């Protein structure tokens, strides 16, 4: 085994002794000196995950979060040095991690937090001018297509994921009530904003993002017959979710 | 310049600080003696948003040093080509005054470990690190600086001193060095060697940048002092003295104050930069 393989293997496994061949200045085994590296790795990655998922941390509590993060990073260490997006596997991990399996809403709240991070770092895009949409003859509206901004993320949760997130992130937010929630994450400026969409809104906006004209998006899977189009368009426009319309002709 | 070697970068011979988003307003309104800032490359590898907007703005005002923390130049495996391509993209559009990385590894087959991990100093590791530096310099089309590490332990396998290892790298690859004076102090304390002797033996003519930062104090299993390169505190007086000795010996060098966690208010960081500025100003250019 190479020195690096031995050195790396023990970093993420507290049960393993420090590797051979490492010494203090007097030639004694390195002991605690090796643990400095072990501690740096585990603490820095745990801290990074906590900064990335502050509401998950608040929901499970600091001590539980550190245990959870330790288990997560053993199986899902960062694949590359861009820690800004590391943690995309956390929602799936939370679905199976035994200690939080009774908290069924955690994975979707984690998906929302990850969506906010992705939105924050997404490419910039020119603002959409809604005047063009207003000038469109009503009969042409169903044929209109939209370019959805790179910073848009959509979530359809059977839990009140947004209400739970707000309750833990925003002082004074109301206590969540049990309900499914569709959520739009978008970035009108530099700060991502999460907005509630009407039921079916994530499916509708997802169809638009896939290039479907508005009329076809209304018929997409998951969009109900009584879909509240006005509420959906209001949220999408206020959130700066579009960059430009396609040619509706 | 006192010596004939061209500077390995375009940083001004003045003080800089490690940039954090929290300082954006303060540093633009009240930079004090700060003439340049250093960013961690990996934090600016997103597609857009505030980080890149701030960086574009800073680059109009300050010289920029890009400091990589994830290239794993000291690693056994090949460099991550995707990561090198991302770095090349950043260096390409930003055209910073300097690029630097560490004599360390951080990525193994298990993934990215987010720490600057040590390597033994052998002919085999020397050849591999030199190849990696060549690859980076070829990809980026510029010379880079390599930083001396903080070390907490020693390898039985090592065949040469750290200074011999670094000097050989500069000769083989043409890279410059980034001398972290706090790392020198931390390593010398931990290895029970003499920090001043290290500076006196260091090839200062190859140094394109100096780092100063804070560390924390612990003890090993036997009660011996164990300093940890934590970048979360002011520079200690013995490191200031070692820095003054370095500048008196090697001439003025671009000098950075590194403070990466438990960030102080801007005036505290600016005061550290002013202290370094005072040392630089007290020495002939």
Coordinates of C-alpha atoms in Angstrom, one line a residue:
Chain A
X1 CA 0.0 0.0 0.0
X2 CA 1.4 3.4 -0.9
X3 CA 2.0 6.0 1.9
X4 CA -0.8 8.1 0.5
X5 CA -3.4 5.2 0.5
X6 CA -2.5 4.3 4.0
X7 CA -2.6 8.0 5.1
X8 CA -5.9 8.6 3.4
X9 CA -7.6 5.5 4.7
X10 CA -7.2 6.3 8.3
X11 CA -8.3 9.9 7.9
X12 CA -11.9 9.0 7.6
X13 CA -11.9 6.0 9.9
X14 CA -11.3 6.8 13.6
X15 CA -11.0 3.1 14.4
X16 CA -7.8 2.8 12.3
X17 CA -4.5 3.5 14.0
X18 CA -2.2 6.2 12.5
X19 CA -0.2 4.8 9.6
X20 CA 3.3 3.4 10.0
X21 CA 6.4 5.4 9.3
X22 CA 5.2 8.7 10.8
X23 CA 7.2 10.2 13.6
X24 CA 7.6 13.0 16.1
X25 CA 11.0 14.8 16.3
X26 CA 12.3 12.2 18.8
X27 CA 11.5 9.3 16.5
X28 CA 8.4 8.2 18.4
X29 CA 5.2 7.2 16.6
X30 CA 3.3 10.3 15.5
X31 CA 0.1 9.6 17.5
X32 CA -1.8 12.8 18.1
X33 CA 0.2 14.6 15.4
X34 CA -1.5 12.4 12.8
X35 CA -4.8 13.2 14.4
X36 CA -4.3 16.9 13.5
X37 CA -4.9 15.9 9.9
X38 CA -7.7 13.6 10.7
X39 CA -9.4 16.3 12.7
X40 CA -8.8 18.9 10.0
X41 CA -10.5 16.7 7.4
X42 CA -13.5 15.8 9.5
X43 CA -14.1 19.1 11.1
X44 CA -13.6 21.2 8.0
X45 CA -16.0 19.1 5.9
X46 CA -18.5 18.8 8.7
X47 CA -18.4 22.6 9.1
X48 CA -18.8 23.1 5.4
X49 CA -21.8 20.8 5.3
X50 CA -23.3 22.7 8.2
X51 CA -22.9 26.1 6.5
X52 CA -24.5 24.6 3.4
X53 CA -27.5 23.0 5.2
X54 CA -28.3 25.4 8.1
X55 CA -31.9 24.4 8.4
X56 CA -31.2 20.6 8.4
X57 CA -28.6 21.4 11.1
X58 CA -31.3 23.3 13.1
X59 CA -33.9 20.6 12.6
X60 CA -31.8 17.8 14.0
X61 CA -29.7 19.8 16.4
X62 CA -26.0 20.5 16.4
X63 CA -24.8 17.2 18.1
X64 CA -27.0 15.0 15.9
X65 CA -25.9 16.9 12.8
X66 CA -22.2 16.3 13.5
X67 CA -22.9 12.5 13.9
X68 CA -24.9 12.6 10.7
X69 CA -22.3 14.6 8.8
X70 CA -19.6 12.1 9.9
X71 CA -21.6 9.2 8.5
X72 CA -22.4 11.1 5.3
X73 CA -18.9 12.1 4.5
X74 CA -17.6 8.6 5.1
X75 CA -19.8 7.5 2.2
X76 CA -20.0 10.6 0.1
X77 CA -16.8 12.6 0.4
X78 CA -16.5 15.5 -2.0
X79 CA -15.7 14.3 -5.6
X80 CA -13.8 17.5 -6.4
X81 CA -12.5 20.6 -4.6
X82 CA -15.6 22.7 -5.3
X83 CA -17.2 22.5 -1.9
X84 CA -19.7 25.1 -3.0
X85 CA -21.9 22.3 -4.4
X86 CA -20.8 19.3 -2.3
X87 CA -23.8 17.8 -0.5
X88 CA -26.1 17.0 -3.5
X89 CA -26.2 13.4 -2.2
X90 CA -27.4 14.5 1.2
X91 CA -31.1 14.4 0.5
X92 CA -30.9 10.8 -0.7
X93 CA -28.7 9.9 2.3
X94 CA -31.3 11.3 4.6
X95 CA -33.9 9.0 3.1
X96 CA -32.0 6.0 4.3
X97 CA -30.1 7.2 7.4
X98 CA -31.7 5.2 10.3
X99 CA -31.4 8.0 12.9
X100 CA -33.7 10.4 11.0
X101 CA -36.0 8.0 9.1
X102 CA -39.0 9.2 11.2
X103 CA -38.4 12.8 10.0
X104 CA -39.9 12.2 6.5
X105 CA -39.7 15.8 5.5
X106 CA -35.9 16.2 6.0
X107 CA -34.9 15.0 2.5
X108 CA -37.1 17.6 0.8
X109 CA -36.0 20.4 3.1
X110 CA -32.4 19.4 2.2
X111 CA -33.3 19.4 -1.5
X112 CA -34.6 23.0 -1.0
X113 CA -31.4 24.1 0.7
X114 CA -29.3 22.5 -2.1
X115 CA -31.5 24.2 -4.7
X116 CA -30.7 27.6 -3.0
X117 CA -27.0 26.9 -3.2
X118 CA -27.1 25.9 -6.8
X119 CA -29.2 28.9 -7.6
X120 CA -26.7 31.2 -5.9
X121 CA -23.8 30.0 -8.1
X122 CA -25.7 29.6 -11.3
X123 CA -24.9 31.6 -14.4
X124 CA -26.2 35.2 -14.7
X125 CA -28.9 35.9 -17.3
X126 CA -30.4 39.1 -18.6
X127 CA -33.7 40.1 -16.9
X128 CA -36.9 39.2 -18.7
X129 CA -39.1 42.2 -19.8
X130 CA -42.7 41.2 -19.1
X131 CA -43.9 44.0 -21.4
X132 CA -43.6 41.6 -24.4
X133 CA -45.8 39.1 -22.6
X134 CA -48.4 41.8 -21.9
X135 CA -48.4 42.9 -25.5
X136 CA -49.1 39.4 -26.7
X137 CA -52.6 38.9 -28.1
X138 CA -54.5 36.5 -25.8
X139 CA -54.9 33.9 -28.6
X140 CA -51.1 33.8 -29.0
X141 CA -50.5 33.3 -25.3
X142 CA -50.8 29.5 -25.3
X143 CA -48.2 29.3 -28.1
X144 CA -45.6 31.4 -26.2
X145 CA -42.4 29.7 -25.1
X146 CA -40.1 30.9 -22.3
X147 CA -36.4 30.7 -21.6
X148 CA -36.1 29.8 -18.0
X149 CA -33.1 31.3 -16.2
X150 CA -30.1 29.1 -15.2
X151 CA -30.7 30.0 -11.5
X152 CA -34.2 28.4 -11.4
X153 CA -34.7 25.2 -9.4
X154 CA -38.1 23.5 -8.9
X155 CA -39.3 21.3 -6.1
X156 CA -42.5 19.3 -5.7
X157 CA -42.8 18.1 -2.2
X158 CA -45.5 16.0 -0.5
X159 CA -44.4 17.8 2.7
X160 CA -44.7 21.5 3.5
X161 CA -41.0 21.8 2.7
X162 CA -41.0 25.6 2.1
X163 CA -43.0 26.3 5.2
X164 CA -40.7 24.1 7.3
X165 CA -37.7 25.8 5.8
X166 CA -39.1 29.3 6.5
X167 CA -40.1 28.4 10.1
X168 CA -36.5 27.5 10.8
X169 CA -34.8 30.2 8.7
X170 CA -36.9 33.3 9.1
X171 CA -37.8 34.7 12.5
X172 CA -41.6 35.1 13.0
X173 CA -42.5 32.8 10.1
X174 CA -45.8 30.9 10.8
X175 CA -45.8 27.3 12.1
X176 CA -46.0 24.9 9.2
X177 CA -49.3 23.1 8.5
X178 CA -49.3 19.7 6.8
X179 CA -49.7 20.2 3.1
X180 CA -47.9 19.3 -0.1
X181 CA -45.9 22.2 -1.5
X182 CA -44.5 23.1 -4.9
X183 CA -41.6 25.5 -4.7
X184 CA -39.8 27.8 -7.1
X185 CA -36.2 28.9 -6.3
X186 CA -35.0 31.7 -8.4
X187 CA -32.5 34.6 -8.2
X188 CA -33.9 38.0 -9.1
X189 CA -30.6 39.6 -8.1
X190 CA -27.8 37.9 -6.3
X191 CA -29.8 36.3 -3.5
X192 CA -31.9 33.2 -4.3
X193 CA -35.6 33.5 -3.2
X194 CA -37.9 30.5 -2.5
X195 CA -41.6 31.1 -3.5
X196 CA -44.6 28.9 -3.1
X197 CA -46.1 27.8 -6.4
X198 CA -49.7 26.6 -6.8
X199 CA -50.3 22.9 -6.8
X200 CA -48.8 21.5 -10.0
X201 CA -46.6 24.6 -10.4
X202 CA -43.3 22.7 -10.4
X203 CA -44.6 20.4 -13.2
X204 CA -45.9 23.4 -15.2
X205 CA -42.7 25.4 -14.8
X206 CA -40.6 22.3 -15.5
X207 CA -42.5 21.8 -18.8
X208 CA -41.8 25.4 -19.7
X209 CA -38.2 24.9 -18.9
X210 CA -38.2 21.9 -21.2
X211 CA -39.3 24.1 -24.1
X212 CA -43.1 23.4 -24.0
X213 CA -45.3 26.3 -25.1
X214 CA -47.6 27.6 -22.3
X215 CA -50.6 25.8 -23.6
X216 CA -48.8 22.4 -23.7
X217 CA -47.3 23.1 -20.2
X218 CA -50.8 23.4 -18.8
X219 CA -51.5 19.9 -20.0
X220 CA -48.2 18.4 -18.6
X221 CA -48.3 15.5 -16.2
X222 CA -48.9 16.7 -12.7
X223 CA -50.7 19.9 -13.7
X224 CA -54.3 19.7 -12.4
X225 CA -57.3 20.8 -14.4
X226 CA -58.0 23.7 -11.9
X227 CA -54.4 24.9 -12.1
X228 CA -54.0 28.5 -10.9
X229 CA -52.1 29.9 -13.9
X230 CA -52.3 33.5 -12.6
X231 CA -50.6 32.6 -9.3
X232 CA -48.0 30.5 -11.1
X233 CA -47.1 33.2 -13.6
X234 CA -47.0 35.9 -10.9
X235 CA -44.5 33.8 -8.9
X236 CA -42.4 33.1 -11.9
X237 CA -42.4 36.7 -13.1
X238 CA -41.8 38.2 -9.6
X239 CA -39.0 35.7 -9.1
X240 CA -37.3 36.6 -12.3
X241 CA -37.5 33.0 -13.4
X242 CA -37.6 33.9 -17.2
X243 CA -34.8 35.4 -19.2
X244 CA -36.7 35.9 -22.5
X245 CA -39.7 34.6 -24.5
X246 CA -39.4 32.6 -27.6
X247 CA -41.1 33.6 -30.8
X248 CA -44.8 32.8 -30.2
X249 CA -45.7 32.9 -33.8
Chain B
X1 CA 15.2 44.0 -7.4
X2 CA 18.3 43.0 -5.4
X3 CA 18.8 39.9 -7.5
X4 CA 18.9 39.2 -11.2
X5 CA 16.1 36.7 -11.2
X6 CA 12.9 38.1 -12.7
X7 CA 10.0 38.1 -10.3
X8 CA 7.9 35.1 -10.9
X9 CA 4.7 37.2 -10.7
X10 CA 3.3 40.7 -11.1
X11 CA 2.2 41.3 -7.5
X12 CA 3.1 44.8 -6.2
X13 CA 5.8 44.7 -3.4
X14 CA 3.1 45.8 -0.9
X15 CA 0.6 44.2 1.5
X16 CA -2.4 42.2 0.6
X17 CA -5.1 40.3 2.5
X18 CA -7.0 37.1 2.0
X19 CA -10.3 38.2 0.6
X20 CA -13.6 37.1 2.1
X21 CA -17.0 38.2 0.9
X22 CA -17.8 39.7 4.3
X23 CA -15.1 42.4 3.6
X24 CA -16.4 43.5 0.2
X25 CA -17.9 46.9 1.3
X26 CA -15.2 47.7 3.9
X27 CA -12.2 46.8 1.7
X28 CA -13.4 48.9 -1.2
X29 CA -14.3 51.9 1.1
X30 CA -11.3 51.8 3.4
X31 CA -8.4 49.6 2.0
X32 CA -5.7 51.3 4.1
X33 CA -2.3 50.0 2.7
X34 CA -3.9 47.0 1.0
X35 CA -2.8 47.0 -2.6
X36 CA -3.8 43.5 -3.6
X37 CA -6.1 40.7 -2.5
X38 CA -5.8 36.9 -2.6
X39 CA -8.7 34.6 -3.4
X40 CA -9.1 30.9 -3.1
X41 CA -9.5 29.6 -6.7
X42 CA -12.1 27.0 -5.8
X43 CA -14.5 29.6 -4.4
X44 CA -14.7 31.2 -7.9
X45 CA -15.5 28.2 -10.0
X46 CA -19.2 28.7 -10.0
X47 CA -21.1 29.8 -13.1
X48 CA -22.1 33.3 -12.0
X49 CA -23.8 35.2 -9.2
X50 CA -22.4 37.4 -6.5
X51 CA -19.0 35.7 -6.0
X52 CA -17.9 36.3 -9.6
X53 CA -19.5 39.8 -9.7
X54 CA -17.6 40.8 -6.6
X55 CA -14.4 39.4 -8.1
X56 CA -14.8 41.3 -11.3
X57 CA -15.3 44.5 -9.3
X58 CA -12.3 43.8 -7.0
X59 CA -10.1 43.2 -10.1
X60 CA -10.8 46.7 -11.3
X61 CA -9.4 48.1 -8.0
X62 CA -6.8 45.6 -6.7
X63 CA -4.1 43.3 -8.1
X64 CA -5.4 39.8 -7.6
X65 CA -3.5 36.7 -6.5
X66 CA -5.2 33.4 -7.2
X67 CA -4.3 30.8 -4.5
X68 CA -5.4 27.2 -5.2
X69 CA -6.2 24.9 -2.4
X70 CA -7.4 21.8 -4.3
X71 CA -5.0 20.9 -7.1
X72 CA -3.3 18.2 -5.0
X73 CA 0.1 18.8 -6.7
X74 CA 1.8 16.6 -4.1
X75 CA -0.5 13.7 -4.8
X76 CA 0.4 10.3 -6.1
X77 CA -2.2 10.2 -8.7
X78 CA -2.4 12.2 -11.9
X79 CA -3.7 15.8 -11.6
X80 CA -7.5 16.1 -12.0
X81 CA -7.8 17.3 -15.6
X82 CA -11.3 18.7 -15.1
X83 CA -10.1 20.7 -12.1
X84 CA -7.1 22.0 -14.0
X85 CA -9.4 23.0 -16.9
X86 CA -11.6 25.0 -14.4
X87 CA -8.5 26.7 -13.1
X88 CA -7.3 27.5 -16.6
X89 CA -10.7 29.1 -17.3
X90 CA -10.5 31.3 -14.2
X91 CA -6.9 32.3 -14.8
X92 CA -7.8 33.0 -18.4
X93 CA -10.6 35.5 -17.9
X94 CA -9.2 37.0 -14.7
X95 CA -5.5 37.3 -15.7
X96 CA -4.4 37.6 -12.1
X97 CA -1.1 39.0 -11.0
X98 CA -0.1 35.7 -9.5
X99 CA -1.1 32.0 -9.2
X100 CA 0.1 29.8 -6.3
X101 CA -0.6 26.4 -4.9
X102 CA 0.7 24.2 -2.1
X103 CA 3.3 21.5 -1.6
X104 CA 0.6 19.1 -0.4
X105 CA -2.0 16.7 -1.5
X106 CA -5.7 16.8 -0.9
X107 CA -7.3 14.4 -3.3
X108 CA -7.0 10.6 -3.2
X109 CA -9.1 7.8 -4.7
X110 CA -11.6 8.3 -1.9
X111 CA -12.3 11.9 -3.0
X112 CA -11.3 15.4 -2.0
X113 CA -10.2 15.6 1.7
X114 CA -10.2 19.4 2.1
X115 CA -6.9 19.5 3.9
X116 CA -3.3 20.2 2.9
X117 CA -1.8 16.7 3.5
X118 CA 2.0 16.1 3.8
X119 CA 4.3 14.0 1.7
X120 CA 7.7 12.5 2.3
X121 CA 10.6 14.2 0.6
X122 CA 12.2 11.6 -1.7
X123 CA 13.6 11.4 -5.2
X124 CA 10.4 9.7 -6.3
X125 CA 8.0 12.4 -4.8
X126 CA 10.3 15.1 -6.2
X127 CA 10.0 13.8 -9.7
X128 CA 6.3 13.4 -9.4
X129 CA 5.7 16.9 -8.0
X130 CA 8.0 18.4 -10.6
X131 CA 5.9 16.7 -13.4
X132 CA 2.7 18.1 -11.8
X133 CA 4.1 21.6 -11.7
X134 CA 5.3 21.3 -15.3
X135 CA 1.7 20.2 -16.2
X136 CA 0.1 23.1 -14.4
X137 CA 2.5 25.7 -15.8
X138 CA 2.0 24.4 -19.3
X139 CA -1.7 24.4 -18.9
X140 CA -1.9 27.9 -17.5
X141 CA 0.9 29.3 -19.7
X142 CA 2.6 31.0 -16.7
X143 CA 4.9 30.4 -13.8
X144 CA 3.4 29.5 -10.5
X145 CA 4.5 29.8 -6.9
X146 CA 4.6 26.8 -4.6
X147 CA 4.0 27.2 -0.9
X148 CA 6.0 25.6 1.9
X149 CA 3.7 23.6 4.2
X150 CA 3.0 23.6 7.9
X151 CA 4.0 20.1 9.1
X152 CA 3.0 18.2 12.3
X153 CA 5.0 15.0 11.8
X154 CA 8.0 13.6 10.0
X155 CA 8.2 10.7 7.5
X156 CA 10.6 7.9 8.1
X157 CA 10.8 7.7 4.3
X158 CA 12.1 11.3 3.7
X159 CA 15.5 11.4 2.1
X160 CA 16.1 15.2 2.0
X161 CA 15.3 18.4 3.7
X162 CA 12.2 20.4 2.8
X163 CA 14.5 23.3 1.6
X164 CA 16.5 20.9 -0.7
X165 CA 13.2 19.6 -2.0
X166 CA 11.7 23.0 -2.7
X167 CA 15.0 24.3 -4.2
X168 CA 15.2 21.3 -6.5
X169 CA 11.6 22.0 -7.7
X170 CA 12.4 25.6 -8.6
X171 CA 15.5 24.4 -10.6
X172 CA 13.6 21.6 -12.4
X173 CA 10.4 23.5 -13.2
X174 CA 11.3 27.2 -13.1
X175 CA 8.5 27.8 -10.6
X176 CA 8.8 30.4 -7.8
X177 CA 8.1 29.9 -4.1
X178 CA 5.5 31.3 -1.8
X179 CA 7.2 31.5 1.6
X180 CA 4.7 31.2 4.4
X181 CA 6.6 32.5 7.4
X182 CA 3.9 31.3 9.9
X183 CA 4.3 27.8 8.4
X184 CA 8.0 28.1 8.9
X185 CA 7.4 28.9 12.6
X186 CA 4.8 26.2 13.0
X187 CA 6.9 23.5 11.4
X188 CA 10.1 24.5 13.2
X189 CA 8.3 24.4 16.6
X190 CA 6.6 21.1 15.8
X191 CA 9.8 19.5 14.4
X192 CA 12.0 21.1 17.1
X193 CA 14.2 22.8 14.6
X194 CA 15.3 26.5 14.3
X195 CA 13.0 28.7 12.3
X196 CA 15.7 31.4 11.7
X197 CA 18.1 28.9 10.3
X198 CA 15.3 27.7 7.9
X199 CA 14.9 31.2 6.6
X200 CA 18.6 31.7 6.3
X201 CA 18.8 28.5 4.2
X202 CA 15.8 29.3 2.1
X203 CA 16.3 30.4 -1.6
X204 CA 14.7 33.8 -1.0
X205 CA 15.6 35.0 -4.6
X206 CA 12.9 32.6 -5.8
X207 CA 10.2 33.9 -3.5
X208 CA 7.4 35.9 -5.2
X209 CA 5.1 36.2 -2.2
X210 CA 5.1 35.9 1.6
X211 CA 2.2 34.7 3.8
X212 CA 1.7 35.7 7.4
X213 CA -1.1 34.2 9.4
X214 CA -2.2 33.0 12.9
X215 CA -2.0 29.6 14.4
X216 CA -3.3 27.8 17.5
X217 CA -1.4 26.0 20.2
X218 CA -1.8 22.5 21.4
X219 CA 0.5 19.7 22.7
X220 CA 1.3 16.3 21.5
X221 CA 1.0 13.0 23.3
X222 CA 4.2 13.7 25.3
X223 CA 3.4 17.3 26.2
X224 CA 5.6 18.8 23.5
X225 CA 4.2 22.0 21.8
X226 CA 2.1 21.3 18.7
X227 CA 1.2 24.3 16.7
X228 CA -1.7 24.1 14.3
X229 CA -1.9 26.3 11.2
X230 CA -5.4 27.5 11.8
X231 CA -5.5 31.0 10.2
X232 CA -8.0 32.1 12.8
X233 CA -6.0 34.5 14.9
X234 CA -3.5 37.5 14.7
X235 CA 0.1 36.9 13.6
X236 CA 2.1 36.3 16.8
X237 CA 5.2 38.4 17.7
X238 CA 7.8 35.7 17.0
X239 CA 6.4 35.4 13.5
X240 CA 6.6 39.1 13.0
X241 CA 10.2 39.0 14.1
X242 CA 10.9 36.1 11.7
X243 CA 9.2 38.1 8.9
X244 CA 11.3 41.2 9.6
X245 CA 14.4 39.0 9.5
X246 CA 13.2 37.5 6.1
X247 CA 12.6 40.9 4.6
X248 CA 15.9 42.3 5.9
X249 CA 17.7 39.3 4.3
X250 CA 15.8 38.9 1.1
X251 CA 14.4 42.3 0.3
X252 CA 10.8 43.5 0.0
X253 CA 8.3 40.9 -1.1
X254 CA 4.5 41.1 -1.7
X255 CA 3.1 40.1 1.7
X256 CA -0.3 38.7 2.5
X257 CA -2.2 38.5 5.8
X258 CA -4.2 35.2 5.8
X259 CA -7.2 35.0 8.1
X260 CA -9.7 32.3 7.1
X261 CA -11.9 31.5 10.0
X262 CA -13.2 33.3 13.1
X263 CA -12.9 36.4 10.9
X264 CA -12.3 39.7 12.7
X265 CA -13.9 43.0 11.9
X266 CA -12.2 44.7 8.9
X267 CA -10.2 47.3 11.1
X268 CA -8.4 44.4 12.9
X269 CA -7.4 42.8 9.6
X270 CA -6.4 46.1 8.1
X271 CA -4.2 46.8 11.2
X272 CA -2.4 43.5 10.5
X273 CA -1.8 44.7 7.0
X274 CA -0.6 48.1 8.3
X275 CA 1.9 46.3 10.5
X276 CA 3.3 44.3 7.6
X277 CA 3.4 47.6 5.5
X278 CA 5.5 49.1 8.3
X279 CA 8.0 46.3 8.0
X280 CA 8.2 46.6 4.2
X281 CA 8.5 50.4 4.4
X282 CA 11.4 50.1 6.8
X283 CA 13.5 48.2 4.3
X284 CA 15.1 49.4 1.1
X285 CA 13.3 48.1 -2.0

